[in-house]
PDB file of C-alpha atoms and ligand atoms in Angstrom:
ATOM      1  CA  MET A   1      31.146 -54.355 -86.959  1.00  0.00           C
ATOM      2  CA  ALA A   2      31.519 -56.730 -89.897  1.00  0.00           C
ATOM      3  CA  ALA A   3      29.259 -59.790 -90.010  1.00  0.00           C
ATOM      4  CA  LEU A   4      30.892 -63.201 -89.837  1.00  0.00           C
ATOM      5  CA  THR A   5      27.888 -65.022 -91.273  1.00  0.00           C
ATOM      6  CA  ASP A   6      28.979 -67.364 -94.057  1.00  0.00           C
ATOM      7  CA  LYS A   7      32.679 -66.698 -93.480  1.00  0.00           C
ATOM      8  CA  THR A   8      34.813 -69.816 -93.224  1.00  0.00           C
ATOM      9  CA  VAL A   9      37.107 -70.126 -90.228  1.00  0.00           C
ATOM     10  CA  PHE A  10      39.867 -72.732 -89.985  1.00  0.00           C
ATOM     11  CA  ILE A  11      40.886 -73.542 -86.386  1.00  0.00           C
ATOM     12  CA  SER A  12      43.841 -75.747 -85.426  1.00  0.00           C
ATOM     13  CA  GLY A  13      43.880 -77.407 -82.033  1.00  0.00           C
ATOM     14  CA  ALA A  14      40.084 -77.038 -81.966  1.00  0.00           C
ATOM     15  CA  SER A  15      39.319 -80.026 -79.730  1.00  0.00           C
ATOM     16  CA  SER A  16      39.854 -78.249 -76.391  1.00  0.00           C
ATOM     17  CA  GLY A  17      40.721 -75.047 -74.548  1.00  0.00           C
ATOM     18  CA  ILE A  18      40.992 -71.804 -76.500  1.00  0.00           C
ATOM     19  CA  GLY A  19      40.507 -73.584 -79.844  1.00  0.00           C
ATOM     20  CA  GLU A  20      37.228 -75.135 -78.719  1.00  0.00           C
ATOM     21  CA  ALA A  21      36.038 -71.807 -77.260  1.00  0.00           C
ATOM     22  CA  CYS A  22      36.870 -70.093 -80.583  1.00  0.00           C
ATOM     23  CA  ALA A  23      34.857 -72.743 -82.444  1.00  0.00           C
ATOM     24  CA  LEU A  24      31.847 -71.983 -80.242  1.00  0.00           C
ATOM     25  CA  ALA A  25      32.254 -68.205 -80.570  1.00  0.00           C
ATOM     26  CA  PHE A  26      32.532 -68.294 -84.377  1.00  0.00           C
ATOM     27  CA  ALA A  27      29.635 -70.778 -84.729  1.00  0.00           C
ATOM     28  CA  ARG A  28      27.478 -68.501 -82.570  1.00  0.00           C
ATOM     29  CA  ALA A  29      28.411 -65.647 -84.941  1.00  0.00           C
ATOM     30  CA  GLY A  30      27.220 -67.721 -87.920  1.00  0.00           C
ATOM     31  CA  ALA A  31      30.601 -68.665 -89.417  1.00  0.00           C
ATOM     32  CA  ASN A  32      31.279 -72.023 -91.064  1.00  0.00           C
ATOM     33  CA  LEU A  33      34.103 -73.977 -89.489  1.00  0.00           C
ATOM     34  CA  ILE A  34      36.956 -76.270 -90.423  1.00  0.00           C
ATOM     35  CA  LEU A  35      37.930 -77.853 -87.118  1.00  0.00           C
ATOM     36  CA  CYS A  36      41.249 -79.657 -86.901  1.00  0.00           C
ATOM     37  CA  ALA A  37      43.085 -81.505 -84.157  1.00  0.00           C
ATOM     38  CA  ARG A  38      44.640 -84.872 -83.439  1.00  0.00           C
ATOM     39  CA  ASN A  39      41.642 -85.992 -81.369  1.00  0.00           C
ATOM     40  CA  THR A  40      38.907 -86.398 -83.987  1.00  0.00           C
ATOM     41  CA  GLU A  41      36.536 -88.071 -81.533  1.00  0.00           C
ATOM     42  CA  LYS A  42      36.379 -84.871 -79.475  1.00  0.00           C
ATOM     43  CA  LEU A  43      36.106 -82.792 -82.637  1.00  0.00           C
ATOM     44  CA  GLU A  44      33.164 -84.856 -83.910  1.00  0.00           C
ATOM     45  CA  LYS A  45      31.348 -84.384 -80.593  1.00  0.00           C
ATOM     46  CA  LEU A  46      32.001 -80.642 -80.674  1.00  0.00           C
ATOM     47  CA  ALA A  47      30.882 -80.354 -84.309  1.00  0.00           C
ATOM     48  CA  ASP A  48      27.762 -82.351 -83.546  1.00  0.00           C
ATOM     49  CA  SER A  49      26.802 -80.124 -80.635  1.00  0.00           C
ATOM     50  CA  LEU A  50      27.560 -76.882 -82.540  1.00  0.00           C
ATOM     51  CA  SER A  51      25.629 -77.874 -85.644  1.00  0.00           C
ATOM     52  CA  LYS A  52      22.582 -78.746 -83.506  1.00  0.00           C
ATOM     53  CA  GLN A  53      22.681 -75.276 -81.932  1.00  0.00           C
ATOM     54  CA  TYR A  54      23.684 -73.114 -84.894  1.00  0.00           C
ATOM     55  CA  GLU A  55      22.904 -72.975 -88.635  1.00  0.00           C
ATOM     56  CA  VAL A  56      26.497 -73.444 -89.761  1.00  0.00           C
ATOM     57  CA  ASP A  57      28.443 -75.953 -91.858  1.00  0.00           C
ATOM     58  CA  ILE A  58      31.281 -77.736 -90.104  1.00  0.00           C
ATOM     59  CA  LEU A  59      34.075 -79.858 -91.520  1.00  0.00           C
ATOM     60  CA  VAL A  60      36.126 -82.000 -89.149  1.00  0.00           C
ATOM     61  CA  ARG A  61      39.617 -83.124 -90.105  1.00  0.00           C
ATOM     62  CA  HIS A  62      42.381 -85.005 -88.305  1.00  0.00           C
ATOM     63  CA  LEU A  63      45.531 -82.901 -88.218  1.00  0.00           C
ATOM     64  CA  ASP A  64      48.865 -83.064 -86.479  1.00  0.00           C
ATOM     65  CA  VAL A  65      50.277 -79.667 -87.468  1.00  0.00           C
ATOM     66  CA  ARG A  66      53.814 -81.024 -87.030  1.00  0.00           C
ATOM     67  CA  ASP A  67      53.283 -83.262 -90.053  1.00  0.00           C
ATOM     68  CA  LYS A  68      54.123 -81.166 -93.114  1.00  0.00           C
ATOM     69  CA  ALA A  69      52.733 -83.764 -95.541  1.00  0.00           C
ATOM     70  CA  GLU A  70      49.461 -84.041 -93.613  1.00  0.00           C
ATOM     71  CA  VAL A  71      49.033 -80.258 -93.683  1.00  0.00           C
ATOM     72  CA  THR A  72      49.582 -80.190 -97.459  1.00  0.00           C
ATOM     73  CA  GLN A  73      47.249 -83.135 -98.069  1.00  0.00           C
ATOM     74  CA  LEU A  74      44.502 -81.631 -95.931  1.00  0.00           C
ATOM     75  CA  ILE A  75      44.599 -78.247 -97.680  1.00  0.00           C
ATOM     76  CA  ASP A  76      44.989 -79.763-101.178  1.00  0.00           C
ATOM     77  CA  GLY A  77      42.042 -82.049-100.445  1.00  0.00           C
ATOM     78  CA  LEU A  78      39.617 -79.215 -99.610  1.00  0.00           C
ATOM     79  CA  THR A  79      36.978 -78.716-102.275  1.00  0.00           C
ATOM     80  CA  GLY A  80      34.358 -76.125-103.236  1.00  0.00           C
ATOM     81  CA  GLN A  81      33.381 -73.633-100.527  1.00  0.00           C
ATOM     82  CA  TRP A  82      35.923 -75.103 -98.133  1.00  0.00           C
ATOM     83  CA  ARG A  83      38.803 -73.683-100.200  1.00  0.00           C
ATOM     84  CA  ARG A  84      37.557 -70.165 -99.428  1.00  0.00           C
ATOM     85  CA  ILE A  85      39.080 -69.817 -95.959  1.00  0.00           C
ATOM     86  CA  ASP A  86      38.518 -66.281 -94.671  1.00  0.00           C
ATOM     87  CA  ILE A  87      40.103 -66.684 -91.253  1.00  0.00           C
ATOM     88  CA  LEU A  88      42.882 -68.971 -90.042  1.00  0.00           C
ATOM     89  CA  VAL A  89      43.174 -69.338 -86.272  1.00  0.00           C
ATOM     90  CA  ASN A  90      46.606 -70.806 -85.566  1.00  0.00           C
ATOM     91  CA  ASN A  91      45.781 -72.089 -82.107  1.00  0.00           C
ATOM     92  CA  ALA A  92      47.498 -75.497 -81.845  1.00  0.00           C
ATOM     93  CA  GLY A  93      50.331 -75.200 -79.350  1.00  0.00           C
ATOM     94  CA  LEU A  94      51.611 -76.450 -76.036  1.00  0.00           C
ATOM     95  CA  ALA A  95      54.217 -76.195 -73.293  1.00  0.00           C
ATOM     96  CA  LEU A  96      56.060 -79.206 -71.948  1.00  0.00           C
ATOM     97  CA  GLY A  97      58.036 -79.071 -68.721  1.00  0.00           C
ATOM     98  CA  LEU A  98      59.292 -76.285 -66.489  1.00  0.00           C
ATOM     99  CA  GLU A  99      62.819 -77.564 -65.941  1.00  0.00           C
ATOM    100  CA  LYS A 100      65.951 -75.473 -66.178  1.00  0.00           C
ATOM    101  CA  LEU A 101      67.237 -75.478 -69.738  1.00  0.00           C
ATOM    102  CA  GLN A 102      70.356 -77.405 -68.746  1.00  0.00           C
ATOM    103  CA  GLU A 103      68.108 -80.128 -67.309  1.00  0.00           C
ATOM    104  CA  GLY A 104      65.436 -80.066 -70.040  1.00  0.00           C
ATOM    105  CA  ASN A 105      64.360 -82.841 -72.363  1.00  0.00           C
ATOM    106  CA  PRO A 106      65.384 -82.165 -75.993  1.00  0.00           C
ATOM    107  CA  ASP A 107      62.596 -84.451 -77.280  1.00  0.00           C
ATOM    108  CA  GLU A 108      60.062 -82.171 -75.562  1.00  0.00           C
ATOM    109  CA  TRP A 109      61.760 -79.121 -77.099  1.00  0.00           C
ATOM    110  CA  ASP A 110      61.229 -80.727 -80.511  1.00  0.00           C
ATOM    111  CA  VAL A 111      57.513 -81.169 -79.815  1.00  0.00           C
ATOM    112  CA  MET A 112      57.124 -77.516 -78.742  1.00  0.00           C
ATOM    113  CA  LEU A 113      59.171 -76.102 -81.608  1.00  0.00           C
ATOM    114  CA  ASP A 114      57.544 -78.359 -84.204  1.00  0.00           C
ATOM    115  CA  THR A 115      54.005 -77.604 -83.019  1.00  0.00           C
ATOM    116  CA  ASN A 116      54.138 -73.968 -81.926  1.00  0.00           C
ATOM    117  CA  VAL A 117      56.463 -72.676 -84.638  1.00  0.00           C
ATOM    118  CA  LYS A 118      56.739 -75.038 -87.600  1.00  0.00           C
ATOM    119  CA  GLY A 119      53.110 -76.205 -87.517  1.00  0.00           C
ATOM    120  CA  LEU A 120      51.934 -72.591 -87.523  1.00  0.00           C
ATOM    121  CA  LEU A 121      54.247 -71.885 -90.462  1.00  0.00           C
ATOM    122  CA  TYR A 122      53.055 -74.910 -92.480  1.00  0.00           C
ATOM    123  CA  LEU A 123      49.383 -73.966 -92.103  1.00  0.00           C
ATOM    124  CA  THR A 124      50.003 -70.308 -92.850  1.00  0.00           C
ATOM    125  CA  ARG A 125      52.074 -71.156 -95.936  1.00  0.00           C
ATOM    126  CA  ALA A 126      49.299 -73.424 -97.209  1.00  0.00           C
ATOM    127  CA  ILE A 127      46.315 -71.161 -96.499  1.00  0.00           C
ATOM    128  CA  VAL A 128      47.447 -67.589 -97.291  1.00  0.00           C
ATOM    129  CA  PRO A 129      47.831 -68.419-101.041  1.00  0.00           C
ATOM    130  CA  LEU A 130      44.240 -69.739-101.033  1.00  0.00           C
ATOM    131  CA  MET A 131      43.008 -66.473 -99.516  1.00  0.00           C
ATOM    132  CA  LEU A 132      44.863 -64.539-102.216  1.00  0.00           C
ATOM    133  CA  GLU A 133      43.657 -66.823-105.028  1.00  0.00           C
ATOM    134  CA  HIS A 134      40.051 -66.201-103.989  1.00  0.00           C
ATOM    135  CA  GLY A 135      40.521 -62.458-103.454  1.00  0.00           C
ATOM    136  CA  LEU A 136      39.358 -62.684 -99.846  1.00  0.00           C
ATOM    137  CA  ASN A 137      39.725 -60.139 -97.066  1.00  0.00           C
ATOM    138  CA  GLY A 138      41.650 -62.775 -95.141  1.00  0.00           C
ATOM    139  CA  GLN A 139      42.875 -62.828 -91.569  1.00  0.00           C
ATOM    140  CA  ILE A 140      45.521 -64.860 -89.822  1.00  0.00           C
ATOM    141  CA  ILE A 141      45.006 -64.950 -86.065  1.00  0.00           C
ATOM    142  CA  ASN A 142      47.961 -66.412 -84.209  1.00  0.00           C
ATOM    143  CA  LEU A 143      47.825 -67.477 -80.581  1.00  0.00           C
ATOM    144  CA  GLY A 144      51.030 -66.078 -79.135  1.00  0.00           C
ATOM    145  CA  SER A 145      51.551 -65.486 -75.429  1.00  0.00           C
ATOM    146  CA  THR A 146      52.852 -63.064 -72.838  1.00  0.00           C
ATOM    147  CA  ALA A 147      55.605 -65.711 -72.725  1.00  0.00           C
ATOM    148  CA  GLY A 148      56.650 -64.364 -76.122  1.00  0.00           C
ATOM    149  CA  ILE A 149      57.285 -60.907 -74.650  1.00  0.00           C
ATOM    150  CA  HIS A 150      59.198 -61.802 -71.481  1.00  0.00           C
ATOM    151  CA  SER A 151      60.923 -65.082 -70.765  1.00  0.00           C
ATOM    152  CA  TYR A 152      60.618 -66.795 -67.372  1.00  0.00           C
ATOM    153  CA  GLN A 153      62.558 -69.363 -65.375  1.00  0.00           C
ATOM    154  CA  GLY A 154      62.147 -72.868 -66.714  1.00  0.00           C
ATOM    155  CA  GLY A 155      60.307 -71.598 -69.775  1.00  0.00           C
ATOM    156  CA  ALA A 156      63.178 -70.712 -72.113  1.00  0.00           C
ATOM    157  CA  VAL A 157      62.132 -72.961 -74.984  1.00  0.00           C
ATOM    158  CA  TYR A 158      58.373 -72.414 -74.669  1.00  0.00           C
ATOM    159  CA  CYS A 159      58.933 -68.652 -74.402  1.00  0.00           C
ATOM    160  CA  ALA A 160      61.199 -68.782 -77.458  1.00  0.00           C
ATOM    161  CA  THR A 161      58.457 -70.486 -79.480  1.00  0.00           C
ATOM    162  CA  LYS A 162      55.996 -67.738 -78.537  1.00  0.00           C
ATOM    163  CA  ALA A 163      58.565 -65.017 -79.307  1.00  0.00           C
ATOM    164  CA  ALA A 164      58.827 -66.723 -82.709  1.00  0.00           C
ATOM    165  CA  VAL A 165      55.047 -66.452 -83.087  1.00  0.00           C
ATOM    166  CA  LYS A 166      55.326 -62.696 -82.490  1.00  0.00           C
ATOM    167  CA  PHE A 167      58.099 -62.287 -85.042  1.00  0.00           C
ATOM    168  CA  ILE A 168      56.407 -64.532 -87.613  1.00  0.00           C
ATOM    169  CA  SER A 169      53.234 -62.460 -87.165  1.00  0.00           C
ATOM    170  CA  ASP A 170      55.163 -59.205 -87.607  1.00  0.00           C
ATOM    171  CA  GLY A 171      57.067 -60.540 -90.638  1.00  0.00           C
ATOM    172  CA  LEU A 172      53.950 -61.925 -92.323  1.00  0.00           C
ATOM    173  CA  ARG A 173      52.148 -58.607 -91.754  1.00  0.00           C
ATOM    174  CA  MET A 174      54.930 -56.973 -93.780  1.00  0.00           C
ATOM    175  CA  ASP A 175      54.839 -59.659 -96.469  1.00  0.00           C
ATOM    176  CA  VAL A 176      51.104 -59.121 -97.078  1.00  0.00           C
ATOM    177  CA  VAL A 177      51.135 -55.345 -96.576  1.00  0.00           C
ATOM    178  CA  ASP A 178      49.998 -54.852-100.202  1.00  0.00           C
ATOM    179  CA  LYS A 179      47.193 -57.422 -99.882  1.00  0.00           C
ATOM    180  CA  PRO A 180      43.781 -57.349 -98.120  1.00  0.00           C
ATOM    181  CA  ILE A 181      45.079 -59.698 -95.428  1.00  0.00           C
ATOM    182  CA  ARG A 182      45.186 -58.869 -91.708  1.00  0.00           C
ATOM    183  CA  VAL A 183      47.572 -60.474 -89.254  1.00  0.00           C
ATOM    184  CA  THR A 184      46.752 -60.534 -85.557  1.00  0.00           C
ATOM    185  CA  ASN A 185      48.847 -61.877 -82.703  1.00  0.00           C
ATOM    186  CA  ILE A 186      46.867 -62.560 -79.519  1.00  0.00           C
ATOM    187  CA  GLN A 187      49.135 -62.754 -76.462  1.00  0.00           C
ATOM    188  CA  PRO A 188      47.311 -64.155 -73.437  1.00  0.00           C
ATOM    189  CA  GLY A 189      48.815 -64.496 -69.997  1.00  0.00           C
ATOM    190  CA  MET A 190      47.479 -67.084 -67.557  1.00  0.00           C
ATOM    191  CA  VAL A 191      44.472 -68.898 -68.992  1.00  0.00           C
ATOM    192  CA  GLU A 192      43.120 -71.888 -67.108  1.00  0.00           C
ATOM    193  CA  THR A 193      42.686 -74.670 -69.670  1.00  0.00           C
ATOM    194  CA  ASN A 194      44.423 -78.033 -69.867  1.00  0.00           C
ATOM    195  CA  PHE A 195      47.599 -76.056 -70.754  1.00  0.00           C
ATOM    196  CA  SER A 196      49.255 -76.602 -67.374  1.00  0.00           C
ATOM    197  CA  VAL A 197      48.093 -80.224 -67.064  1.00  0.00           C
ATOM    198  CA  THR A 198      49.880 -80.868 -70.368  1.00  0.00           C
ATOM    199  CA  ARG A 199      52.910 -78.887 -69.241  1.00  0.00           C
ATOM    200  CA  PHE A 200      53.173 -80.980 -66.059  1.00  0.00           C
ATOM    201  CA  ARG A 201      52.614 -84.209 -67.988  1.00  0.00           C
ATOM    202  CA  GLY A 202      49.200 -84.968 -66.527  1.00  0.00           C
ATOM    203  CA  SER A 203      49.627 -83.692 -62.955  1.00  0.00           C
ATOM    204  CA  GLN A 204      46.353 -81.954 -62.074  1.00  0.00           C
ATOM    205  CA  GLU A 205      47.778 -81.012 -58.664  1.00  0.00           C
ATOM    206  CA  LYS A 206      50.727 -79.101 -60.140  1.00  0.00           C
ATOM    207  CA  ALA A 207      48.416 -77.496 -62.696  1.00  0.00           C
ATOM    208  CA  ASP A 208      45.971 -76.356 -59.998  1.00  0.00           C
ATOM    209  CA  ASN A 209      48.858 -74.816 -58.094  1.00  0.00           C
ATOM    210  CA  VAL A 210      49.666 -72.552 -61.070  1.00  0.00           C
ATOM    211  CA  TYR A 211      46.239 -70.917 -60.797  1.00  0.00           C
ATOM    212  CA  SER A 212      45.834 -70.898 -57.012  1.00  0.00           C
ATOM    213  CA  GLY A 213      45.539 -67.476 -55.387  1.00  0.00           C
ATOM    214  CA  ILE A 214      44.713 -65.692 -58.629  1.00  0.00           C
ATOM    215  CA  GLN A 215      41.660 -65.516 -60.836  1.00  0.00           C
ATOM    216  CA  PRO A 216      43.011 -66.661 -64.191  1.00  0.00           C
ATOM    217  CA  LEU A 217      41.484 -65.944 -67.570  1.00  0.00           C
ATOM    218  CA  VAL A 218      39.300 -68.640 -69.102  1.00  0.00           C
ATOM    219  CA  ALA A 219      39.278 -69.837 -72.701  1.00  0.00           C
ATOM    220  CA  GLU A 220      36.071 -67.894 -73.420  1.00  0.00           C
ATOM    221  CA  ASP A 221      37.810 -64.611 -72.486  1.00  0.00           C
ATOM    222  CA  ILE A 222      40.321 -65.231 -75.257  1.00  0.00           C
ATOM    223  CA  ALA A 223      37.697 -66.429 -77.754  1.00  0.00           C
ATOM    224  CA  ASP A 224      35.750 -63.175 -77.184  1.00  0.00           C
ATOM    225  CA  ILE A 225      38.862 -61.199 -78.121  1.00  0.00           C
ATOM    226  CA  VAL A 226      39.637 -63.397 -81.129  1.00  0.00           C
ATOM    227  CA  LEU A 227      36.060 -62.883 -82.325  1.00  0.00           C
ATOM    228  CA  TYR A 228      36.299 -59.128 -81.789  1.00  0.00           C
ATOM    229  CA  THR A 229      39.494 -58.857 -83.868  1.00  0.00           C
ATOM    230  CA  ALA A 230      37.719 -60.733 -86.665  1.00  0.00           C
ATOM    231  CA  SER A 231      34.599 -58.568 -86.452  1.00  0.00           C
ATOM    232  CA  VAL A 232      36.097 -55.106 -86.871  1.00  0.00           C
ATOM    233  CA  PRO A 233      35.586 -53.568 -90.342  1.00  0.00           C
ATOM    234  CA  PRO A 234      37.902 -54.966 -93.061  1.00  0.00           C
ATOM    235  CA  HIS A 235      40.026 -51.791 -93.216  1.00  0.00           C
ATOM    236  CA  VAL A 236      40.916 -52.179 -89.505  1.00  0.00           C
ATOM    237  CA  GLN A 237      43.817 -54.414 -88.544  1.00  0.00           C
ATOM    238  CA  ILE A 238      44.324 -55.291 -84.891  1.00  0.00           C
ATOM    239  CA  CYS A 239      47.999 -56.211 -84.971  1.00  0.00           C
ATOM    240  CA  GLU A 240      48.461 -57.385 -81.421  1.00  0.00           C
ATOM    241  CA  VAL A 241      46.471 -57.894 -78.248  1.00  0.00           C
ATOM    242  CA  THR A 242      48.069 -58.625 -74.868  1.00  0.00           C
ATOM    243  CA  VAL A 243      45.647 -59.781 -72.216  1.00  0.00           C
ATOM    244  CA  THR A 244      46.321 -60.910 -68.652  1.00  0.00           C
ATOM    245  CA  PRO A 245      44.354 -61.504 -65.465  1.00  0.00           C
ATOM    246  CA  VAL A 246      44.192 -58.352 -63.338  1.00  0.00           C
ATOM    247  CA  ASN A 247      46.866 -59.664 -60.957  1.00  0.00           C
ATOM    248  CA  GLN A 248      49.342 -60.583 -63.698  1.00  0.00           C
ATOM    249  CA  ALA A 249      51.591 -57.819 -65.022  1.00  0.00           C
ATOM    250  CA  THR A 250      53.936 -59.809 -67.287  1.00  0.00           C
ATOM    251  CA  ALA A 251      54.541 -63.506 -67.953  1.00  0.00           C
ATOM    252  CA  GLY A 252      56.634 -63.771 -64.779  1.00  0.00           C
ATOM    253  CA  VAL A 253      55.155 -61.058 -62.541  1.00  0.00           C
ATOM    254  CA  VAL A 254      52.062 -62.372 -60.798  1.00  0.00           C
ATOM    255  CA  TYR A 255      50.445 -61.430 -57.488  1.00  0.00           C
ATOM    256  CA  LYS A 256      48.861 -64.340 -55.663  1.00  0.00           C
ATOM    257  CA  LYS A 257      46.713 -64.089 -52.565  1.00  0.00           C
ATOM    258  CA  SER A 258      48.050 -66.385 -49.906  1.00  0.00           C
ATOM    259  CA  ASN A 259      45.753 -69.206 -48.790  1.00  0.00           C
ATOM    260  CA  ASN A 260      46.610 -68.547 -45.113  1.00  0.00           C
TER     261      ASN A 260
HETATM  262  C1  8X3 B   1      50.798 -69.353 -71.543  1.00  0.00           C
HETATM  263  C2  8X3 B   1      51.079 -68.234 -70.624  1.00  0.00           C
HETATM  264  O1  8X3 B   1      52.316 -67.458 -68.539  1.00  0.00           O
HETATM  265  O2  8X3 B   1      51.591 -69.762 -68.607  1.00  0.00           O
HETATM  266  O3  8X3 B   1      51.123 -69.025 -72.847  1.00  0.00           O
HETATM  267  O4  8X3 B   1      53.416 -69.068 -69.985  1.00  0.00           O
HETATM  268  S1  8X3 B   1      52.158 -68.673 -69.394  1.00  0.00           S
END
């Protein structure tokens, strides 16, 4: 396996869930981190705790990936070692609502499309040229979803954003085929984070119901896989990983034990 010591990993949406678990996994492996999210208070706390535990350098930056100008300013403003980004983890993303499309809220569609698709594009567009400029064996790790393979009721727009992540990953892999850059699309199924609380606009009860009767994945399961894809030797490219709980077959096919 390749060592990650002294590599620099840029993680979007690093303040919670899979992003936070990735930050911990990479710090434990000795990588330096650029942690970005909208909630800088949470990021500062995370960075503080990680740098007390591990000998790594950590940079914390506010970032709303939907804001094209903020993405450009952040990347342009990086100096010295921080411009040598070896690994970009495009993790920032969310689902909002589970209504039928004909009853959905177009403002929420904008948030999903702008975050999950355009934000990922802005960061990738800004960081891949830096990897090339510095001659790095770079890696782009996108957080897709089983929702990007099969659509499900009430999830048309969210599923479409994750299908876009798959196709952007596949297209980018072709665009950098002559470069030492790897592109990996991780497609998790049900992972219990604050994902469903966000989807149901703060309803913990509805979120709990999503994961009742099944043992869902946890953020650390995904971070382990992200770390593995980054640790294989540089000539090995893991293009795609699909991972579900044992009782989930596809995005919409789930077996739940009844509570009765
Ligand atoms: C999240 C997976 O099945 O909740 O990307 O849509 S699912």
